[in-house]
Coordinates of N, CA and C in Angstrom, one line a residue:
N1 N 0.8 -1.2 0.0 CA 0.0 0.0 0.0 C 0.9 1.2 0.0
S2 N 0.3 2.4 -0.2 CA 1.0 3.7 -0.3 C 1.8 4.0 0.9
R3 N 1.2 3.7 2.1 CA 1.9 4.0 3.3 C 3.2 3.2 3.5
S4 N 3.2 2.0 3.1 CA 4.4 1.2 3.3 C 5.5 1.6 2.3
V5 N 5.1 2.1 1.1 CA 6.1 2.6 0.2 C 6.7 3.9 0.7
I6 N 5.9 4.8 1.3 CA 6.4 6.0 1.9 C 7.4 5.6 3.0
H7 N 7.0 4.7 3.8 CA 7.9 4.3 4.9 C 9.3 3.8 4.4
Q8 N 9.2 3.0 3.3 CA 10.5 2.5 2.7 C 11.3 3.7 2.2
F9 N 10.7 4.7 1.5 CA 11.4 5.9 1.1 C 12.1 6.6 2.2
L10 N 11.3 6.7 3.3 CA 11.8 7.4 4.5 C 13.0 6.7 5.1
E11 N 13.0 5.4 5.1 CA 14.1 4.6 5.7 C 15.3 4.7 4.8
L12 N 15.2 4.9 3.5 CA 16.3 5.0 2.6 C 16.9 6.4 2.5
S13 N 16.2 7.4 3.0 CA 16.6 8.8 2.9 C 17.7 9.2 3.9
D14 N 18.6 10.0 3.4 CA 19.7 10.5 4.3 C 19.2 11.5 5.2
V15 N 18.3 12.4 4.7 CA 17.8 13.5 5.5 C 16.3 13.6 5.2
V16 N 15.5 13.8 6.2 CA 14.0 13.9 6.0 C 13.6 15.2 6.8
T17 N 12.8 16.0 6.1 CA 12.2 17.2 6.7 C 10.7 17.0 6.8
V18 N 10.2 17.5 7.9 CA 8.7 17.4 8.2 C 8.2 18.8 8.5
A19 N 6.9 19.0 8.2 CA 6.3 20.3 8.3 C 5.8 20.7 9.7
N20 N 5.6 19.7 10.5 CA 5.0 20.0 11.8 C 5.4 18.9 12.9
E21 N 5.1 19.3 14.1 CA 5.6 18.5 15.2 C 4.9 17.1 15.2
A22 N 3.7 17.0 14.7 CA 3.0 15.7 14.7 C 3.7 14.7 13.8
L23 N 4.2 15.2 12.6 CA 5.0 14.3 11.7 C 6.3 14.0 12.3
L24 N 6.9 14.9 12.9 CA 8.2 14.7 13.6 C 8.1 13.5 14.6
Q25 N 7.1 13.6 15.4 CA 6.9 12.5 16.4 C 6.5 11.2 15.7
R26 N 5.7 11.2 14.7 CA 5.3 10.0 14.0 C 6.4 9.3 13.3
Y27 N 7.3 10.0 12.7 CA 8.4 9.4 11.9 C 9.8 9.4 12.5
A28 N 9.9 9.9 13.7 CA 11.2 9.9 14.3 C 11.9 8.6 14.4
S29 N 11.1 7.6 14.7 CA 11.6 6.2 14.9 C 12.0 5.5 13.5
K30 N 11.5 6.1 12.4 CA 11.7 5.5 11.1 C 12.8 6.1 10.3
C31 N 13.3 7.3 10.8 CA 14.3 8.0 10.0 C 15.5 8.3 10.9
R32 N 16.7 8.1 10.2 CA 17.9 8.3 10.9 C 18.2 9.8 11.2
N33 N 17.8 10.6 10.3 CA 18.1 12.1 10.4 C 16.8 12.8 10.0
I34 N 16.0 13.2 11.0 CA 14.8 13.9 10.7 C 14.8 15.3 11.3
T35 N 14.3 16.3 10.6 CA 14.4 17.7 11.0 C 13.0 18.3 10.8
L36 N 12.6 19.1 11.8 CA 11.4 19.9 11.7 C 11.7 21.2 10.9
L37 N 11.0 21.3 9.8 CA 11.2 22.5 8.9 C 9.8 23.0 8.5
P38 N 9.2 23.8 9.3 CA 7.9 24.3 9.1 C 7.8 24.9 7.7
N39 N 6.8 24.4 6.9 CA 6.7 25.0 5.5 C 5.3 25.2 5.0
G40 N 4.3 25.1 6.0 CA 2.9 25.4 5.6 C 2.2 24.2 5.0
I41 N 2.8 23.0 5.0 CA 2.2 21.8 4.5 C 1.7 21.0 5.6
Y42 N 0.4 20.8 5.7 CA -0.2 20.0 6.9 C -0.9 18.8 6.4
F43 N -0.2 17.6 6.7 CA -0.7 16.4 6.3 C -2.1 16.0 6.7
E44 N -2.6 16.6 7.8 CA -4.0 16.3 8.3 C -5.0 16.6 7.2
S45 N -4.8 17.7 6.4 CA -5.8 18.1 5.5 C -5.9 17.1 4.3
Y46 N -4.9 16.3 4.0 CA -4.9 15.4 2.9 C -6.0 14.3 3.2
E47 N -6.1 13.8 4.4 CA -7.0 12.8 4.8 C -8.4 13.1 4.5
T48 N -8.8 14.4 4.7 CA -10.2 14.7 4.5 C -10.4 15.3 3.1
E49 N -9.5 16.2 2.7 CA -9.7 16.9 1.4 C -9.6 16.0 0.2
A50 N -8.8 15.0 0.2 CA -8.6 14.1 -0.9 C -9.7 13.2 -1.2
S51 N -10.7 13.1 -0.3 CA -11.8 12.3 -0.5 C -13.1 13.0 -0.3
G52 N -13.0 14.3 -0.2 CA -14.2 15.2 0.2 C -15.1 15.4 -1.0
P53 N -16.1 16.3 -0.8 CA -17.0 16.6 -1.8 C -16.3 17.3 -3.1
G54 N -16.8 16.9 -4.2 CA -16.2 17.5 -5.4 C -15.1 16.7 -6.0
C55 N -14.7 15.6 -5.3 CA -13.6 14.8 -5.8 C -14.1 13.8 -6.8
S56 N -13.4 13.6 -7.9 CA -13.9 12.8 -9.0 C -12.8 11.9 -9.5
N57 N -13.1 10.7 -9.9 CA -12.1 9.8 -10.5 C -12.4 9.7 -12.0
D58 N -13.2 10.6 -12.6 CA -13.5 10.5 -14.0 C -12.5 11.3 -14.8
H59 N -11.7 10.6 -15.5 CA -10.7 11.2 -16.4 C -10.9 10.5 -17.7
S60 N -11.5 11.2 -18.7 CA -11.8 10.6 -20.0 C -10.6 10.2 -20.8
D61 N -9.5 10.9 -20.7 CA -8.3 10.6 -21.4 C -7.4 9.8 -20.5
R62 N -7.3 8.5 -20.7 CA -6.5 7.7 -19.9 C -5.2 7.2 -20.5
R63 N -4.7 7.9 -21.5 CA -3.4 7.6 -22.0 C -2.4 7.8 -20.8
P64 N -1.3 7.1 -20.8 CA -0.3 7.4 -19.8 C 0.0 8.9 -19.7
T65 N 0.0 9.4 -18.5 CA 0.2 10.9 -18.4 C 1.4 11.3 -17.5
V66 N 2.2 12.1 -18.1 CA 3.3 12.7 -17.4 C 2.8 14.1 -17.0
G67 N 3.0 14.5 -15.7 CA 2.5 15.7 -15.3 C 3.3 16.4 -14.2
F68 N 3.0 17.6 -14.0 CA 3.6 18.3 -12.8 C 2.7 19.5 -12.5
T69 N 3.0 20.1 -11.3 CA 2.2 21.3 -10.9 C 3.2 22.4 -10.7
N70 N 2.7 23.6 -11.0 CA 3.6 24.8 -10.9 C 2.8 26.0 -10.7
A71 N 3.1 26.8 -9.7 CA 2.4 28.1 -9.5 C 3.4 29.2 -9.4
D72 N 4.6 29.0 -9.7 CA 5.6 30.1 -9.5 C 6.6 30.3 -10.6
L73 N 6.2 30.1 -11.8 CA 7.0 30.4 -13.0 C 8.3 29.6 -13.0
L74 N 8.3 28.4 -12.5 CA 9.5 27.5 -12.5 C 10.7 28.2 -11.8
K75 N 10.8 27.9 -10.5 CA 11.9 28.6 -9.7 C 13.3 28.1 -10.0
M76 N 13.6 28.3 -11.2 CA 15.0 28.0 -11.7 C 15.3 28.9 -12.9
E77 N 16.5 29.4 -12.9 CA 16.9 30.3 -14.0 C 17.9 29.6 -14.8
N78 N 19.0 29.2 -14.2 CA 20.1 28.6 -14.9 C 19.8 27.2 -15.5
F79 N 18.9 26.5 -14.8 CA 18.6 25.1 -15.2 C 17.3 25.1 -16.1
R80 N 16.6 26.2 -16.2 CA 15.3 26.2 -17.0 C 15.5 25.7 -18.4
S81 N 16.4 26.2 -19.1 CA 16.5 25.7 -20.5 C 16.9 24.2 -20.6
G82 N 17.7 23.7 -19.7 CA 18.0 22.3 -19.7 C 16.8 21.4 -19.4
W83 N 15.9 21.9 -18.4 CA 14.7 21.2 -18.0 C 13.7 21.2 -19.2
L84 N 13.5 22.4 -19.8 CA 12.6 22.4 -20.9 C 13.1 21.6 -22.1
E85 N 14.4 21.5 -22.3 CA 14.9 20.7 -23.4 C 14.7 19.2 -23.1
A86 N 14.9 18.8 -21.8 CA 14.6 17.4 -21.4 C 13.2 17.0 -21.6
T87 N 12.3 17.9 -21.3 CA 10.8 17.6 -21.5 C 10.5 17.6 -22.9
R88 N 11.1 18.4 -23.8 CA 10.9 18.4 -25.2 C 11.3 17.0 -25.8
I89 N 12.5 16.5 -25.3 CA 13.0 15.3 -25.8 C 12.0 14.1 -25.4
L90 N 11.5 14.2 -24.2 CA 10.6 13.2 -23.7 C 9.3 13.2 -24.6
R91 N 8.8 14.3 -24.8 CA 7.6 14.4 -25.6 C 7.8 13.9 -27.0
T92 N 9.0 14.2 -27.6 CA 9.3 13.7 -29.0 C 9.5 12.2 -29.0
R93 N 10.1 11.7 -28.0 CA 10.4 10.2 -27.9 C 9.2 9.4 -27.6
F94 N 8.2 10.0 -26.9 CA 7.0 9.3 -26.5 C 5.7 10.0 -26.9
P95 N 5.4 10.0 -28.2 CA 4.3 10.8 -28.7 C 2.9 10.3 -28.2
A96 N 2.8 9.1 -27.8 CA 1.5 8.6 -27.3 C 1.2 8.9 -25.9
V97 N 2.2 9.5 -25.2 CA 2.0 9.9 -23.8 C 1.5 11.3 -23.7
R98 N 0.5 11.5 -22.8 CA -0.1 12.8 -22.6 C 0.8 13.6 -21.6
F99 N 1.1 14.8 -21.9 CA 1.9 15.7 -21.0 C 1.0 16.8 -20.5
A100 N 0.7 16.9 -19.2 CA -0.3 17.9 -18.7 C 0.2 18.4 -17.4
Y101 N -0.2 19.6 -17.1 CA 0.1 20.2 -15.8 C -0.9 21.2 -15.3
F102 N -0.9 21.3 -13.9 CA -1.7 22.3 -13.2 C -0.8 23.5 -13.0
G103 N -1.3 24.7 -13.2 CA -0.5 25.8 -12.8 C -1.2 27.1 -13.1
D104 N -0.6 28.2 -12.6 CA -1.2 29.5 -12.7 C -0.8 30.2 -14.0
F105 N 0.0 29.6 -14.8 CA 0.5 30.3 -16.1 C 0.3 29.4 -17.3
S106 N 0.0 29.9 -18.4 CA -0.2 29.2 -19.6 C 1.1 28.4 -20.0
P107 N 0.9 27.4 -20.8 CA 2.1 26.6 -21.3 C 3.1 27.5 -22.0
S108 N 2.6 28.4 -22.9 CA 3.5 29.3 -23.6 C 4.3 30.2 -22.7
T109 N 3.7 30.7 -21.6 CA 4.4 31.5 -20.7 C 5.6 30.8 -20.0
L110 N 5.4 29.5 -19.8 CA 6.5 28.7 -19.2 C 7.4 28.1 -20.2
G111 N 7.1 28.2 -21.5 CA 7.9 27.5 -22.5 C 7.6 26.1 -22.8
L112 N 6.4 25.7 -22.4 CA 6.0 24.3 -22.5 C 5.1 24.0 -23.8
E113 N 5.8 23.9 -24.9 CA 5.1 23.7 -26.1 C 4.6 22.2 -26.2
G114 N 3.3 22.1 -26.5 CA 2.7 20.7 -26.6 C 2.2 20.2 -25.3
W115 N 2.2 20.9 -24.2 CA 1.7 20.5 -23.0 C 0.2 20.9 -22.8
E116 N -0.6 20.0 -22.2 CA -2.0 20.4 -21.9 C -2.1 21.1 -20.6
W117 N -2.7 22.2 -20.6 CA -2.8 23.0 -19.4 C -4.1 22.7 -18.7
L118 N -4.0 22.1 -17.5 CA -5.2 21.7 -16.8 C -5.8 22.9 -15.9
G119 N -5.2 24.0 -16.0 CA -5.7 25.2 -15.4 C -5.1 25.5 -14.0
S120 N -5.6 26.5 -13.4 CA -5.2 26.9 -12.1 C -6.4 26.5 -11.2
I121 N -6.1 25.7 -10.2 CA -7.2 25.2 -9.3 C -6.8 25.4 -7.8
N122 N -7.8 25.4 -6.9 CA -7.5 25.6 -5.5 C -6.9 24.3 -4.9
L123 N -6.4 24.4 -3.7 CA -5.7 23.3 -3.1 C -6.6 22.0 -3.0
Q124 N -7.8 22.2 -2.5 CA -8.7 21.0 -2.3 C -8.9 20.3 -3.7
K125 N -9.2 21.0 -4.7 CA -9.5 20.4 -6.0 C -8.2 19.7 -6.5
Y126 N -7.0 20.4 -6.3 CA -5.8 19.8 -6.7 C -5.5 18.5 -6.1
R127 N -5.7 18.4 -4.7 CA -5.5 17.2 -4.0 C -6.5 16.1 -4.5
C128 N -7.8 16.5 -4.7 CA -8.7 15.5 -5.2 C -8.3 14.9 -6.5
T129 N -7.9 15.8 -7.4 CA -7.4 15.3 -8.7 C -6.2 14.5 -8.7
L130 N -5.2 14.9 -7.9 CA -4.0 14.2 -7.8 C -4.2 12.8 -7.2
F131 N -5.1 12.7 -6.2 CA -5.3 11.4 -5.6 C -6.3 10.5 -6.4
S132 N -6.8 11.1 -7.5 CA -7.7 10.3 -8.4 C -6.9 9.8 -9.5
R133 N -5.5 9.9 -9.4 CA -4.6 9.3 -10.4 C -4.6 9.9 -11.7
I134 N -4.7 11.3 -11.8 CA -4.6 11.9 -13.1 C -3.2 11.8 -13.7
F135 N -2.2 11.7 -12.9 CA -0.8 11.6 -13.4 C -0.3 10.2 -13.1
D136 N 0.4 9.6 -14.1 CA 1.0 8.3 -13.8 C 2.5 8.5 -13.4
I137 N 3.1 9.5 -14.0 CA 4.5 9.9 -13.7 C 4.5 11.4 -13.4
A138 N 5.2 11.8 -12.4 CA 5.2 13.3 -12.1 C 6.7 13.8 -12.2
L139 N 6.8 15.0 -12.7 CA 8.1 15.6 -12.8 C 8.1 16.8 -11.8
V140 N 9.2 17.0 -11.2 CA 9.3 18.1 -10.3 C 10.4 19.1 -10.8
P141 N 10.0 20.2 -11.4 CA 11.0 21.1 -12.1 C 11.6 22.0 -11.0
L142 N 12.7 21.5 -10.4 CA 13.4 22.3 -9.4 C 14.9 22.3 -9.7
G143 N 15.5 23.4 -9.5 CA 16.9 23.5 -9.7 C 17.7 23.1 -8.5
G144 N 19.0 23.0 -8.7 CA 19.9 22.7 -7.6 C 20.9 23.8 -7.4
H145 N 22.1 23.4 -7.1 CA 23.2 24.4 -6.9 C 23.4 25.4 -8.0
E146 N 23.0 25.0 -9.2 CA 23.1 25.9 -10.3 C 22.2 27.2 -10.2
D147 N 21.2 27.1 -9.3 CA 20.3 28.2 -9.1 C 20.4 28.6 -7.6
P148 N 21.4 29.3 -7.2 CA 21.6 29.5 -5.8 C 20.5 30.4 -5.1
E149 N 19.9 31.3 -5.9 CA 18.8 32.1 -5.3 C 17.6 31.3 -4.9
S150 N 17.4 30.2 -5.5 CA 16.2 29.4 -5.2 C 16.6 28.1 -4.5
F151 N 17.9 27.9 -4.2 CA 18.3 26.6 -3.7 C 17.6 26.2 -2.4
D152 N 17.4 27.1 -1.4 CA 16.7 26.7 -0.2 C 15.3 26.3 -0.5
F153 N 14.6 27.1 -1.3 CA 13.2 26.8 -1.6 C 13.1 25.4 -2.3
N154 N 14.0 25.2 -3.3 CA 14.0 23.9 -4.0 C 14.3 22.7 -3.1
S155 N 15.3 22.9 -2.2 CA 15.7 21.8 -1.3 C 14.5 21.4 -0.4
C156 N 13.7 22.3 0.0 CA 12.6 22.0 0.8 C 11.4 21.4 0.0
K157 N 11.2 22.0 -1.1 CA 10.1 21.6 -2.0 C 10.2 20.2 -2.5
N158 N 11.4 19.8 -2.9 CA 11.6 18.5 -3.6 C 11.2 17.3 -2.7
P159 N 11.6 17.2 -1.4 CA 11.2 16.1 -0.6 C 9.7 16.1 -0.4
F160 N 9.1 17.3 -0.3 CA 7.6 17.3 -0.1 C 6.9 16.8 -1.3
K161 N 7.3 17.2 -2.5 CA 6.7 16.7 -3.7 C 6.9 15.2 -3.9
Y162 N 8.0 14.7 -3.5 CA 8.3 13.3 -3.6 C 7.3 12.5 -2.7
I163 N 7.1 13.0 -1.5 CA 6.2 12.3 -0.6 C 4.8 12.5 -1.1
E164 N 4.4 13.7 -1.5 CA 3.0 14.0 -1.9 C 2.7 13.1 -3.1
F165 N 3.5 13.1 -4.2 CA 3.2 12.3 -5.3 C 3.2 10.8 -5.0
G166 N 4.1 10.4 -4.1 CA 4.2 9.0 -3.7 C 2.9 8.5 -2.9
A167 N 2.4 9.4 -2.1 CA 1.2 9.1 -1.3 C 0.0 9.0 -2.3
A168 N 0.1 9.7 -3.4 CA -1.0 9.6 -4.4 C -0.9 8.5 -5.3
G169 N 0.2 7.7 -5.2 CA 0.4 6.6 -6.1 C 1.0 7.0 -7.4
V170 N 1.6 8.2 -7.5 CA 2.2 8.7 -8.8 C 3.7 8.3 -8.7
H171 N 4.2 7.8 -9.9 CA 5.6 7.4 -9.9 C 6.5 8.6 -10.2

């Protein structure tokens, strides 16, 4: 099940950050190096919102889907062109795969030619949709040391996205 997969990832991780004291207590025994890093992500809301009113599992296009979410114009400058080129190569190599994303900006604004824009939606609808398996594979467009201005943000966001997509059963 999803929870056992998350536990395996946590056990394999060198460093784990959690958003609140409840998670720190829950996972302290499963992680060698766990740190409280408050970031506004509260796991309690996933349990109710992901199955609440308005959640639907109806997705008419069930081709394999690669997706991601973005609300901040891709927080990478030096790595942006490399990331966009990698996604272009993926789209070219796998034409039968659907490439889609949720975000506040149109595909052309981000440089995502050929991507389906799923629109900008609120947090509850996003969680409902994510947990209804709209994506089979998720990409997390975050830079590393090549983007020092965004490094702290990206370092915090990456583990969160990994756990969030894993909990939703997205690869």
